[in-house]
Tab-separated table of C-alpha atoms and ligand atoms in Angstrom:
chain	number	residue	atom	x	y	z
I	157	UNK	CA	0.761	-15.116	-26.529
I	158	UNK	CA	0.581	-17.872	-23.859
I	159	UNK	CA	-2.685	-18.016	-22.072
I	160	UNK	CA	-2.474	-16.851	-18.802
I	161	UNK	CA	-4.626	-16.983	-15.692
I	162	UNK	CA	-4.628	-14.076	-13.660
I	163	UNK	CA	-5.914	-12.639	-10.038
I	164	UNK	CA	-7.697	-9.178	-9.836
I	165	UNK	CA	-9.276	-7.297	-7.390
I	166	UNK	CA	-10.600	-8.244	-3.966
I	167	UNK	CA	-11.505	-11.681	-4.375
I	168	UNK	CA	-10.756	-14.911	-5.984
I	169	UNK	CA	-12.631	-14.264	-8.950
I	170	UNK	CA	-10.583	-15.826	-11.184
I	171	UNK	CA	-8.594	-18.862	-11.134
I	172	UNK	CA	-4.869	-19.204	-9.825
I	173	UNK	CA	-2.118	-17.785	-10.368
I	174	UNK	CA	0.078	-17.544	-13.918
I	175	UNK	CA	2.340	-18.253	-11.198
I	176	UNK	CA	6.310	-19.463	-11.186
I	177	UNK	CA	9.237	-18.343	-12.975
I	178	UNK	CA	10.065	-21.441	-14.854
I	179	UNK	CA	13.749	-22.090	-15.787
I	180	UNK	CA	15.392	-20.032	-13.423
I	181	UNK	CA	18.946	-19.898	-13.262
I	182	UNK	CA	21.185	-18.372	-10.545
I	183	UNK	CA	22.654	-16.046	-12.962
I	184	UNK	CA	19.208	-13.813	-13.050
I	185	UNK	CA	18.101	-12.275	-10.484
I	186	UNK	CA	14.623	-10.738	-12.335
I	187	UNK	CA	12.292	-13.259	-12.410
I	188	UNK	CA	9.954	-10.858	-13.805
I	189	UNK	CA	11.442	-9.994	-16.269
I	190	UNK	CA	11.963	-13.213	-17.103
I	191	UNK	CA	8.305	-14.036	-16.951
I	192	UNK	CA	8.039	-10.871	-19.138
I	193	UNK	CA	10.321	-11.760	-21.361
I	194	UNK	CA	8.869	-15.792	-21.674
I	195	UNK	CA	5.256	-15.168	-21.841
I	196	UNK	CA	4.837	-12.253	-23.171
I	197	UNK	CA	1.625	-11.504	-21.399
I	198	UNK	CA	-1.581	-8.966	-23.208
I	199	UNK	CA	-0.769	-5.349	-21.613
I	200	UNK	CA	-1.138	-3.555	-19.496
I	201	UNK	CA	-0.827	-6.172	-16.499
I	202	UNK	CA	0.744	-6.232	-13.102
I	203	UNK	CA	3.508	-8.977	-12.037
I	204	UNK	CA	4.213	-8.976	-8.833
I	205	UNK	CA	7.613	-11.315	-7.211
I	206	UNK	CA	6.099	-12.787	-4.024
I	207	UNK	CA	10.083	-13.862	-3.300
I	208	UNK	CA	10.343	-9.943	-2.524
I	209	UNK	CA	7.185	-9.685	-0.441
I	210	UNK	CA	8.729	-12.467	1.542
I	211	UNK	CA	11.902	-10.817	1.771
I	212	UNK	CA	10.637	-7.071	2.713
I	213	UNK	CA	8.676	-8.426	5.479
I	214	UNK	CA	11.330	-10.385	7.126
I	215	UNK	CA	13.606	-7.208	6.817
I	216	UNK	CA	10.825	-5.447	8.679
I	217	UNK	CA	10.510	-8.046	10.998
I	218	UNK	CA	13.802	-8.179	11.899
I	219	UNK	CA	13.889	-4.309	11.935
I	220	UNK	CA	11.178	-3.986	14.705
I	221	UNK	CA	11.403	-7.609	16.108
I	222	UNK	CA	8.657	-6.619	19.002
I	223	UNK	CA	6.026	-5.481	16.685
I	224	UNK	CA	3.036	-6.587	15.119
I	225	UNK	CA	3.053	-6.494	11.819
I	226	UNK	CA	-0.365	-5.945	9.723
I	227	UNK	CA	0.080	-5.787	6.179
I	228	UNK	CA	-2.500	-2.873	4.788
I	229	UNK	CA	-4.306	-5.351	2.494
I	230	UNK	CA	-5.648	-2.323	0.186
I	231	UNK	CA	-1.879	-1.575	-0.961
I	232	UNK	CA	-2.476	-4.808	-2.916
I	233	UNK	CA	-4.940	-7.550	-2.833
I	234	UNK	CA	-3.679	-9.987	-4.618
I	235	UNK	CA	-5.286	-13.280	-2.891
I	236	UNK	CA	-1.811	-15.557	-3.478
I	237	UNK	CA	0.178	-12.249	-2.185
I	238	UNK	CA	-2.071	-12.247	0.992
I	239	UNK	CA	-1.742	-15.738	1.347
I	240	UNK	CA	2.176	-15.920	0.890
I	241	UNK	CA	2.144	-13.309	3.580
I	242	UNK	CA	-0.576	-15.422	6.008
I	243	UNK	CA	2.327	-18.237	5.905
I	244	UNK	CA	5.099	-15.856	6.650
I	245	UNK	CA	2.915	-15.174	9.988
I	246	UNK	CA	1.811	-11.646	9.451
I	247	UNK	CA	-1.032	-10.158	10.780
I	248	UNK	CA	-3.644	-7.652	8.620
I	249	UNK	CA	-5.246	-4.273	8.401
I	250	UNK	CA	-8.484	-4.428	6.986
I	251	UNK	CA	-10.903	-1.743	5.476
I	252	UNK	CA	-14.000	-3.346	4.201
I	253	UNK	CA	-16.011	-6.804	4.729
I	254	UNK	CA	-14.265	-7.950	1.440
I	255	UNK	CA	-11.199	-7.520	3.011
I	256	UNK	CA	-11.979	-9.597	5.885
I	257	UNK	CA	-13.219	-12.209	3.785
I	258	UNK	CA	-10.072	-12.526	1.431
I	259	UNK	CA	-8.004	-12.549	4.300
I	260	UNK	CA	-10.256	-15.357	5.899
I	261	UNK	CA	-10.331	-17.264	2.602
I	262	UNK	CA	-6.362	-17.179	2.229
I	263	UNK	CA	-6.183	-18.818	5.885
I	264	UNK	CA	-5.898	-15.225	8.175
I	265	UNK	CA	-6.997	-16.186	12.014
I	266	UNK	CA	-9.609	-13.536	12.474
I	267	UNK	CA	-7.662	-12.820	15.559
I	268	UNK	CA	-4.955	-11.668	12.960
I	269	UNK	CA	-6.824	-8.900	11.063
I	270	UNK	CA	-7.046	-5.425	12.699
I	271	UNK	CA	-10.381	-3.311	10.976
I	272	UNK	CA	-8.243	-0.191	10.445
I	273	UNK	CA	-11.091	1.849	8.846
I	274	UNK	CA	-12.838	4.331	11.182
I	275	UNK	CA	-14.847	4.947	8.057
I	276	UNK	CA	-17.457	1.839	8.559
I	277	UNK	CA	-21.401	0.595	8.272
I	278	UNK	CA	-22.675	-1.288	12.166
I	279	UNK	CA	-23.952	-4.244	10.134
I	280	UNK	CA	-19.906	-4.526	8.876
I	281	UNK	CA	-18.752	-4.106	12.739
I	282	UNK	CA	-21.439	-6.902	13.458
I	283	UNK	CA	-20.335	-8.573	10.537
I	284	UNK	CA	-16.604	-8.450	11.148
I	285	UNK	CA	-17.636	-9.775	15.122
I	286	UNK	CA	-19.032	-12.742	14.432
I	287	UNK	CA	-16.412	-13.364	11.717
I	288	UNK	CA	-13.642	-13.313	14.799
I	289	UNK	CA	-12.470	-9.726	14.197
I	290	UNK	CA	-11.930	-8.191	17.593
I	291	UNK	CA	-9.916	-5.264	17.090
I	292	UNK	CA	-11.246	-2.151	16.132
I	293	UNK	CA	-9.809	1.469	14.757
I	294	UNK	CA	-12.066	4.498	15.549
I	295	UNK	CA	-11.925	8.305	15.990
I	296	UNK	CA	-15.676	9.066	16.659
I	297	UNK	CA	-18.338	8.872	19.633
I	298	UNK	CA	-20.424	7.193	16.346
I	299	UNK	CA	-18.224	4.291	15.187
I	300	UNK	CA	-17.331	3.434	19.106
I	301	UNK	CA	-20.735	3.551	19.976
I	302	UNK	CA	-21.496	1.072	17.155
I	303	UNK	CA	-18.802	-0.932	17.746
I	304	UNK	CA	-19.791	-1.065	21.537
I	305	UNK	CA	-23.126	-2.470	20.830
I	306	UNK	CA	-22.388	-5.188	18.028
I	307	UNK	CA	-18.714	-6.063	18.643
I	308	UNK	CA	-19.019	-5.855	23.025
I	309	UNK	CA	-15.653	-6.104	24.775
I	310	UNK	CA	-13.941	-5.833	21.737
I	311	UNK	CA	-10.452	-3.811	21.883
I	312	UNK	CA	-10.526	-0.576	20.389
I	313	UNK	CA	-7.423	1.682	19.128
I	314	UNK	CA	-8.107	5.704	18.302
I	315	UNK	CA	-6.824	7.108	15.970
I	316	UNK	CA	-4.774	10.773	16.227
I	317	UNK	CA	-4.503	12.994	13.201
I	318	UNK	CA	-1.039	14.086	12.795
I	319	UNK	CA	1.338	16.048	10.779
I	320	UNK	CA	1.826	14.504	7.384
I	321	UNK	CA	4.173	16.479	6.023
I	322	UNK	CA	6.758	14.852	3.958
I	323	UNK	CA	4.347	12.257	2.690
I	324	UNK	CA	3.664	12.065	-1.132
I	325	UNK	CA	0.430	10.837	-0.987
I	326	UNK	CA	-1.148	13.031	2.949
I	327	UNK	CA	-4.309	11.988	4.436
I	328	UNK	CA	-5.787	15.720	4.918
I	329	UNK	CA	-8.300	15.873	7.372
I	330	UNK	CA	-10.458	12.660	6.978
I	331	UNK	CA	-9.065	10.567	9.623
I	332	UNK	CA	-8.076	11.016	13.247
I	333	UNK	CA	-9.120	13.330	16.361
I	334	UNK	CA	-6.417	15.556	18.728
I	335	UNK	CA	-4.820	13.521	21.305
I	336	UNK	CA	-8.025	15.341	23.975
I	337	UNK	CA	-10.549	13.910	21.545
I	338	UNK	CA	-9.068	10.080	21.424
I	339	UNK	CA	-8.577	10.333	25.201
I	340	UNK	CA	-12.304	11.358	25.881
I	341	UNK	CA	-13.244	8.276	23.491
I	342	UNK	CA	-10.843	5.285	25.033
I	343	UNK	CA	-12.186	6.597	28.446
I	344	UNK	CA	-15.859	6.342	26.945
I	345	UNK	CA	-14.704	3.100	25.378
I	346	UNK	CA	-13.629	1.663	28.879
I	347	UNK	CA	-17.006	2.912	30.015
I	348	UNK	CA	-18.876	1.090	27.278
I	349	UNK	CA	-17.454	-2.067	28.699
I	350	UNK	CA	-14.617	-2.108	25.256
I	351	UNK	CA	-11.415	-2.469	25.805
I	352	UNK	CA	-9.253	0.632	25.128
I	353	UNK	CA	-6.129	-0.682	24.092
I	354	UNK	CA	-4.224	2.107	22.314
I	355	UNK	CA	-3.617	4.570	19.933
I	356	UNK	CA	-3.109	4.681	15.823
I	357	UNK	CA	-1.862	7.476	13.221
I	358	UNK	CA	-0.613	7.439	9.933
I	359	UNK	CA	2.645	9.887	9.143
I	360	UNK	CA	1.203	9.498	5.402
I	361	UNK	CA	2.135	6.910	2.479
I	362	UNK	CA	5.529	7.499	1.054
I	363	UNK	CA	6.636	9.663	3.835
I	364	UNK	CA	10.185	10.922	2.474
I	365	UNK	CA	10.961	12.213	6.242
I	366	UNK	CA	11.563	9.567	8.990
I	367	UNK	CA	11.242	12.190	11.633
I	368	UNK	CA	7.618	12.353	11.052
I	369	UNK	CA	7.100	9.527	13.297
I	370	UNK	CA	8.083	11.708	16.305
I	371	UNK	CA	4.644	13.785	15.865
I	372	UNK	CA	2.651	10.312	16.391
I	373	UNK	CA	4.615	9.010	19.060
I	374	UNK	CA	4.235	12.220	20.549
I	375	UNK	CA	0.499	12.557	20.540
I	376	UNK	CA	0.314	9.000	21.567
I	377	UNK	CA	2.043	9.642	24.936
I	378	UNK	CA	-0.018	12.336	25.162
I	379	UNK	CA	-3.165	10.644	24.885
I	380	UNK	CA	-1.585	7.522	27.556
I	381	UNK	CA	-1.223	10.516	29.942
I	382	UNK	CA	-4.354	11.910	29.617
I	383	UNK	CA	-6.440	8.381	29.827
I	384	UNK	CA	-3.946	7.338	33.170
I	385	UNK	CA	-5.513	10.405	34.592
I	386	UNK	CA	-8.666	8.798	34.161
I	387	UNK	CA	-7.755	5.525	35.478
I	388	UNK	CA	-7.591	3.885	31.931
I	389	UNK	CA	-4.441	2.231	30.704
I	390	UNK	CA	-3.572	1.992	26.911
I	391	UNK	CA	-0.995	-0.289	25.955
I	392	UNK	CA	-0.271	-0.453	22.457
I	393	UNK	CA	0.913	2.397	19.828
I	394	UNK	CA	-0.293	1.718	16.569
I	395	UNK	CA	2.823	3.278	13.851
I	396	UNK	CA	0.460	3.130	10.670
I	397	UNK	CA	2.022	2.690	7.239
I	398	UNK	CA	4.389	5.364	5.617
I	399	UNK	CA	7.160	3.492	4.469
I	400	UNK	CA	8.569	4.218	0.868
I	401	UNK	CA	8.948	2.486	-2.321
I	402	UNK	CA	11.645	3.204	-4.866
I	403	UNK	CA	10.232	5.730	-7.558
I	404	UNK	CA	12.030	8.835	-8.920
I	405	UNK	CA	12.790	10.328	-5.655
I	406	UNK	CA	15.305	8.705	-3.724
I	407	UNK	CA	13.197	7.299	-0.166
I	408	UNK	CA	15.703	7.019	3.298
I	409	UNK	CA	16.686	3.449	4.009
I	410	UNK	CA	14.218	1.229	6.312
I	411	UNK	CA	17.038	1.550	9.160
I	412	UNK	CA	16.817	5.669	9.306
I	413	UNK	CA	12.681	5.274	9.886
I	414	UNK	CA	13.647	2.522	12.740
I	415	UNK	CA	16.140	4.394	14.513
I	416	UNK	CA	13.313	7.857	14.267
I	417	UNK	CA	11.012	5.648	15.510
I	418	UNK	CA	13.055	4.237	18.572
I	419	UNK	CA	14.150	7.587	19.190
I	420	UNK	CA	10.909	9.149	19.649
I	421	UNK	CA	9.467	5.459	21.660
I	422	UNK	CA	12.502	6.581	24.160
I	423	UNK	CA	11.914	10.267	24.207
I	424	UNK	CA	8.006	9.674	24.666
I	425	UNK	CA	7.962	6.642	26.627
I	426	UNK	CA	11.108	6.062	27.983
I	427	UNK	CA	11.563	2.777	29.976
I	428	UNK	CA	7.526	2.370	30.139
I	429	UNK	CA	7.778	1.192	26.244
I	430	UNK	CA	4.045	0.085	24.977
I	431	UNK	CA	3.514	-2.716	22.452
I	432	UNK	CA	4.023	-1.896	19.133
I	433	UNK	CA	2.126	-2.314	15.753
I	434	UNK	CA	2.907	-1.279	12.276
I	435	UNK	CA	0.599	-1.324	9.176
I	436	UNK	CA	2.738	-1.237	6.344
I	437	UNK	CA	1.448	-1.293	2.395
I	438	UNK	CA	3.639	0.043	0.004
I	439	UNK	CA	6.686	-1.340	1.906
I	440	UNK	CA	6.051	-5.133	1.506
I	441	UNK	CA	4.661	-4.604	-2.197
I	442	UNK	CA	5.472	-1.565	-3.829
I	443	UNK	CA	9.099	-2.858	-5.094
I	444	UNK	CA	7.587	-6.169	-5.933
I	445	UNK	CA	6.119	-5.113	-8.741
I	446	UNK	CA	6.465	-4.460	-11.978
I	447	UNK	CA	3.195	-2.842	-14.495
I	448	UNK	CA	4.185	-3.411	-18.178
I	449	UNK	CA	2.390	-1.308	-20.585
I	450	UNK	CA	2.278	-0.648	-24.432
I	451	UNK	CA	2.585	2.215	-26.576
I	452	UNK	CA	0.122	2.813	-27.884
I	453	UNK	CA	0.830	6.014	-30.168
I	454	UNK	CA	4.045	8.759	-30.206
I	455	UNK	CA	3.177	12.203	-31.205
I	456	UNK	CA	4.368	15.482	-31.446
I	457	UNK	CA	2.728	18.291	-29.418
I	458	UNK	CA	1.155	21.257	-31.115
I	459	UNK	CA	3.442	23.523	-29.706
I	460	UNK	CA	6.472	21.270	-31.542
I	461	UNK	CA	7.839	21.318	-27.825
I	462	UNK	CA	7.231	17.793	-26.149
I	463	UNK	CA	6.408	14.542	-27.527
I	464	UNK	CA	3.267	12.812	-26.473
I	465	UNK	CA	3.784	9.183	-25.057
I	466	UNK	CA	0.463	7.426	-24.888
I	467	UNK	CA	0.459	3.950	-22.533
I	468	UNK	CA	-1.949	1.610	-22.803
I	469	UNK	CA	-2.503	2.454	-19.020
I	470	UNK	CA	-3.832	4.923	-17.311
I	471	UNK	CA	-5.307	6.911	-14.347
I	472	UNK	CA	-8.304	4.890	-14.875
I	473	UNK	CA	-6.785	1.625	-15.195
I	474	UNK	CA	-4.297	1.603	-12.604
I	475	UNK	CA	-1.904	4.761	-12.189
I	476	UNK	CA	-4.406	6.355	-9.622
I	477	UNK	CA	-1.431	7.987	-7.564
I	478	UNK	CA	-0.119	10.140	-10.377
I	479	UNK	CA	-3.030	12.220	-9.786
I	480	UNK	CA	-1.175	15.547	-9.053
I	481	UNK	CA	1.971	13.761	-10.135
I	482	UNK	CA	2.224	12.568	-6.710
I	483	UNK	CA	4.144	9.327	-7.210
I	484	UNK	CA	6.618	9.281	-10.227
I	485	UNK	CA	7.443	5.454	-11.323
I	486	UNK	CA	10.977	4.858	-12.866
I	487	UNK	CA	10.765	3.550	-16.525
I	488	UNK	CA	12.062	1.347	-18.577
I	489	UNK	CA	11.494	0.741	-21.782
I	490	UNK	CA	12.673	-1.994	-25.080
I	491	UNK	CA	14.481	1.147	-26.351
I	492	UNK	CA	16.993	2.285	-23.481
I	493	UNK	CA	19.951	3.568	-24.686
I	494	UNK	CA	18.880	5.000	-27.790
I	495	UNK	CA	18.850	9.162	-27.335
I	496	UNK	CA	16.222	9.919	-25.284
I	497	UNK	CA	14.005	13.485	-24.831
I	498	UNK	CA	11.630	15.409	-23.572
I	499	UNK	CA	8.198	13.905	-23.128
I	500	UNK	CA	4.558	14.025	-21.533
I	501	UNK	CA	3.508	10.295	-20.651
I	502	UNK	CA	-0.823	10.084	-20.906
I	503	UNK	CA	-3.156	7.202	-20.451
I	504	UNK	CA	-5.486	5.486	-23.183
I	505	UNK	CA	-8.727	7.063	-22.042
I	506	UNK	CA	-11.557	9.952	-23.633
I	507	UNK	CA	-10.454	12.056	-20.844
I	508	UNK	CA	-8.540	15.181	-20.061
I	509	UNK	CA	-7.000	14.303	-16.882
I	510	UNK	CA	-6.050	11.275	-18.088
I	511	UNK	CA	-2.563	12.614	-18.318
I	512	UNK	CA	0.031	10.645	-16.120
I	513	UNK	CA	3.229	13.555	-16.259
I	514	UNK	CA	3.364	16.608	-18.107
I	515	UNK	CA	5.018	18.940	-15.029
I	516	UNK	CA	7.118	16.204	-13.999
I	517	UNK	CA	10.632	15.823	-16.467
I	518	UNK	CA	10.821	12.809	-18.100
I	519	UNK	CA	12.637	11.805	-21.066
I	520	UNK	CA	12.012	8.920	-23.279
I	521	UNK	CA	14.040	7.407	-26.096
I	522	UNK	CA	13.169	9.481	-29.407
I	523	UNK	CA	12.740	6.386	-31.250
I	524	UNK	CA	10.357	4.782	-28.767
I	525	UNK	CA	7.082	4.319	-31.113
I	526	UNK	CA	3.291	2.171	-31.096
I	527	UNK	CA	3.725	-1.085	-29.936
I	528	UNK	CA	7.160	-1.023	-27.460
I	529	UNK	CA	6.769	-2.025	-24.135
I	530	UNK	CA	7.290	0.728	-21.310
I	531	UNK	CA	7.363	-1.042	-17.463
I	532	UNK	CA	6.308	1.210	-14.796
I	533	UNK	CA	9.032	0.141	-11.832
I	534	UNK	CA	8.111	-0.500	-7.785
I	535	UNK	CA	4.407	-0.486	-9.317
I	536	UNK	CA	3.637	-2.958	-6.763
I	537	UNK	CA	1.185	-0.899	-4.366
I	538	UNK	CA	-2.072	0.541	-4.996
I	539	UNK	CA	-2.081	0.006	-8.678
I	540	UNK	CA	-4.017	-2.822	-9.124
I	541	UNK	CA	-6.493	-2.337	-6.784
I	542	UNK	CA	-7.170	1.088	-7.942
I	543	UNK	CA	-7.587	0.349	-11.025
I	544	UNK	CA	-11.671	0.956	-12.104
I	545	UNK	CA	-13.773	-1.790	-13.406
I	546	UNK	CA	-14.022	-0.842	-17.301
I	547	UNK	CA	-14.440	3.123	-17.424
I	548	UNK	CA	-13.678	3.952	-21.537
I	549	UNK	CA	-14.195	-0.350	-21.751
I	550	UNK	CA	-10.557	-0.702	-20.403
I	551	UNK	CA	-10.541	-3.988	-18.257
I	552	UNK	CA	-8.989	-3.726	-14.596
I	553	UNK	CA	-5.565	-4.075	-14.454
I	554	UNK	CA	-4.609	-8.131	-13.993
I	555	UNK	CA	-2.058	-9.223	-12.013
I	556	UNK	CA	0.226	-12.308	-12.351
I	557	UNK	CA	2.558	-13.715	-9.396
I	558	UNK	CA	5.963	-15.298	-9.985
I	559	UNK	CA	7.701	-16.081	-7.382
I	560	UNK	CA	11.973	-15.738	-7.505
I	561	UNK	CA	12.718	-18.596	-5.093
I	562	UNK	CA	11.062	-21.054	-6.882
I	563	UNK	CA	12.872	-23.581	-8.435
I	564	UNK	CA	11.581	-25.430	-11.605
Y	41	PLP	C1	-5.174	2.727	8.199
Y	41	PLP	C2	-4.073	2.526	7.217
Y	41	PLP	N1	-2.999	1.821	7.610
Y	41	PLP	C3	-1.975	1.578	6.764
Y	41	PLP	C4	-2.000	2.041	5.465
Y	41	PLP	C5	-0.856	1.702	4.564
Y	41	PLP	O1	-0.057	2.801	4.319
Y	41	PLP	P1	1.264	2.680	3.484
Y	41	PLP	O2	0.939	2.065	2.188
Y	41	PLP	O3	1.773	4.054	3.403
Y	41	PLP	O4	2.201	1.793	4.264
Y	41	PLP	C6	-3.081	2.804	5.026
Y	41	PLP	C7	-3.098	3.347	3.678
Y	41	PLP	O5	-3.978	4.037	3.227
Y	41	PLP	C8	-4.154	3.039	5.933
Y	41	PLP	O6	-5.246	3.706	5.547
């Protein structure tokens, strides 16, 4: 095993990067694997290709050329991922002070970062202020009033709750007011001396149906019409995240979710289009990276019907979103090929729900035993920084960066 330096969690707690992709030849275009396959790194870890962050954000960027994009920093953390990102010009959503911070540290212009969270303590809005953050999500008289009083004149967006059906991972009610509500707020905000500058939703993360854009555009226009009654003029529509990553299910291509969205912008706003900003996650990261894991034993169930695959990660230690089997990674595994069968796939932990598939099918190769390496594919967003800091002693989940452009 090659020593290896690797980045976790929020912030740069430990030093660099295992970085670059040594020796790469035209001929492969996996330079994770290739790091895989050269260093052999302790599992489970994360390695993430910062040549296909690059790439997925200039394919959005070309995709929606007038909008602002603002990476959802939560989707994946990594501090040389955010700062790969801050040199490709992007702009940020941010949910906490830590956030704000990394972002800062990796070079962000607080004028960049967007605090997305309507979820949030005064002392972080006063916090985030004097930091340089002046724009502001909220969908409550108690967060505006807040954010009136420690972040004045500030721009504030509201956020509508909308339909999230489609999405893999839905929001449920936490977030968002009706399209009445926000209006009532952005005309409060105007009156608090804020600036009310337009309205956010999210369709939900891996939303499988493009379509569901047209309920937040909707509500949006609503809530422009309602506020122009009132003399106040919004100007921007915020789109949220909701693009896919690759797992079992097959996700629309980027250009059906651009042509939904320009759609509804036409039907909602015709010629009077507002300025547009999109918060994507698991679209810039989610197929960058790769989560290898170990076997750790194979057995056969009680019933003599499935297998039992047991990873060396887990719900606790990464795999967060297969709660409810809600996101189902692709595998791949040292033994492909061989015949492969029926199988329930569980984490390492002392705990019953630590159990990643046993609804969804899977099959693994039946000679697949302790000590093979299974990779979790597009494991890229909100792995990582899900991943708990030591429940059952399992460390957090590290993450490496290579990057596929580099040359040696
Ligand atoms: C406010 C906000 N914006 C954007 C995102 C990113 O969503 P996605 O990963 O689906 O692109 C999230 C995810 O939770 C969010 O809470």
């Amino acid at each position: 095993m090659t020593d290896l330096s690797a980045t976790t969690g929020v912030t740069d707690r430990l030093s660099g990067t295992a970085q670059q992709e040594p020796g790469r030849d035209n001929g492969n275009p996996d330079p994770i694997r290739r790091f895989l396959d050269q260093y052999n790194p302790e599992t489970p870890c994360l390695v993430m290709d910062l040549a296909h962050v690059r790439k997925r954000y200039r394919q959005l960027r070309t995709a929606l050329p007038d909008a602002r994009i603002c990476y959802a920093v939560k989707a994946n953390p990594t501090p040389e991922l955010v700062g790969e990102l801050v040199s490709e010009g992007a702009s940020f959503d941010v949910a906490s002070p830590g956030e704000i911070e990394l972002c800062l540290a990796k070079g962000a212009a607080p004028e960049s970062l967007s605090y997305g969270n309507t979820i949030k303590k005064r002392r972080d809005v006063a916090r985030a202020f004097q930091q340089g953050v002046r724009l502001f999500a909220t969908d409550s008289e108690a967060d505006l009033t807040n954010i009136a009083e420690v972040a004045p004149g500030s721009q504030v967006f509201c956020r509508v709750l909308v339909d999230n059906t489609g999405s893999k991972t839905p929001f449920g009610r936490k977030f968002g007011c009706t399209p009445a509500q926000a209006a009532r707020l952005l005309v409060r905000a105007r009156d608090l001396g804020l600036d009310p500058c337009g309205v956010s939703f999210h369709i939900g993360s891996q939303q499988l149906d493009p379509a569901a854009y047209q309920h937040g555009i909707a509500a949006a226009a609503r809530v422009f019409a309602d506020c122009a009654e009132q003399g106040v003029r919004p100007r921007m529509v915020n789109l949220g995240g909701g693009l896919p990553a690759e797992y079992t299910d097959t996700a629309p291509p980027l250009a059906d979710y651009v042509t939904a969205v320009e759609r509804a912008l036409e039907r909602a706003f015709g010629p009077q289009r507002p300025e547009l900003l999109v918060e994507p996650g698991r679209f810039l990261v989610g197929d960058a990276g790769v989560l290898r894991s170990e076997v750790v034993l194979v057995t056969d169930s009680c019933d003599g019907q499935r297998r039992w695959v047991y990873l060396d990660i887990g719900r606790y230690n990464g795999l967060a979103e297969t709660e409810g089997e809600a996101i189902t990674y692709r595998l791949r595994t040292s033994r492909d090929g061989d015949p492969a069968g029926p199988i329930v796939l569980a984490g390492p932990t002392c705990d019953g729900d630590d159990v990643l598939y046993q609804r969804t099918h899977y099959e693994l190769p039946r000679t697949l035993r302790g000590g093979d390496h299974v990779d979790l594919l597009s494991a890229g967003a909100y792995t990582a920084s899900y991943s708990s800091v030591g429940f059952n002693g399992f460390t957090p989940l590290p993450t490496y960066c290579v990057d596929g452009d580099q040359r040696p």
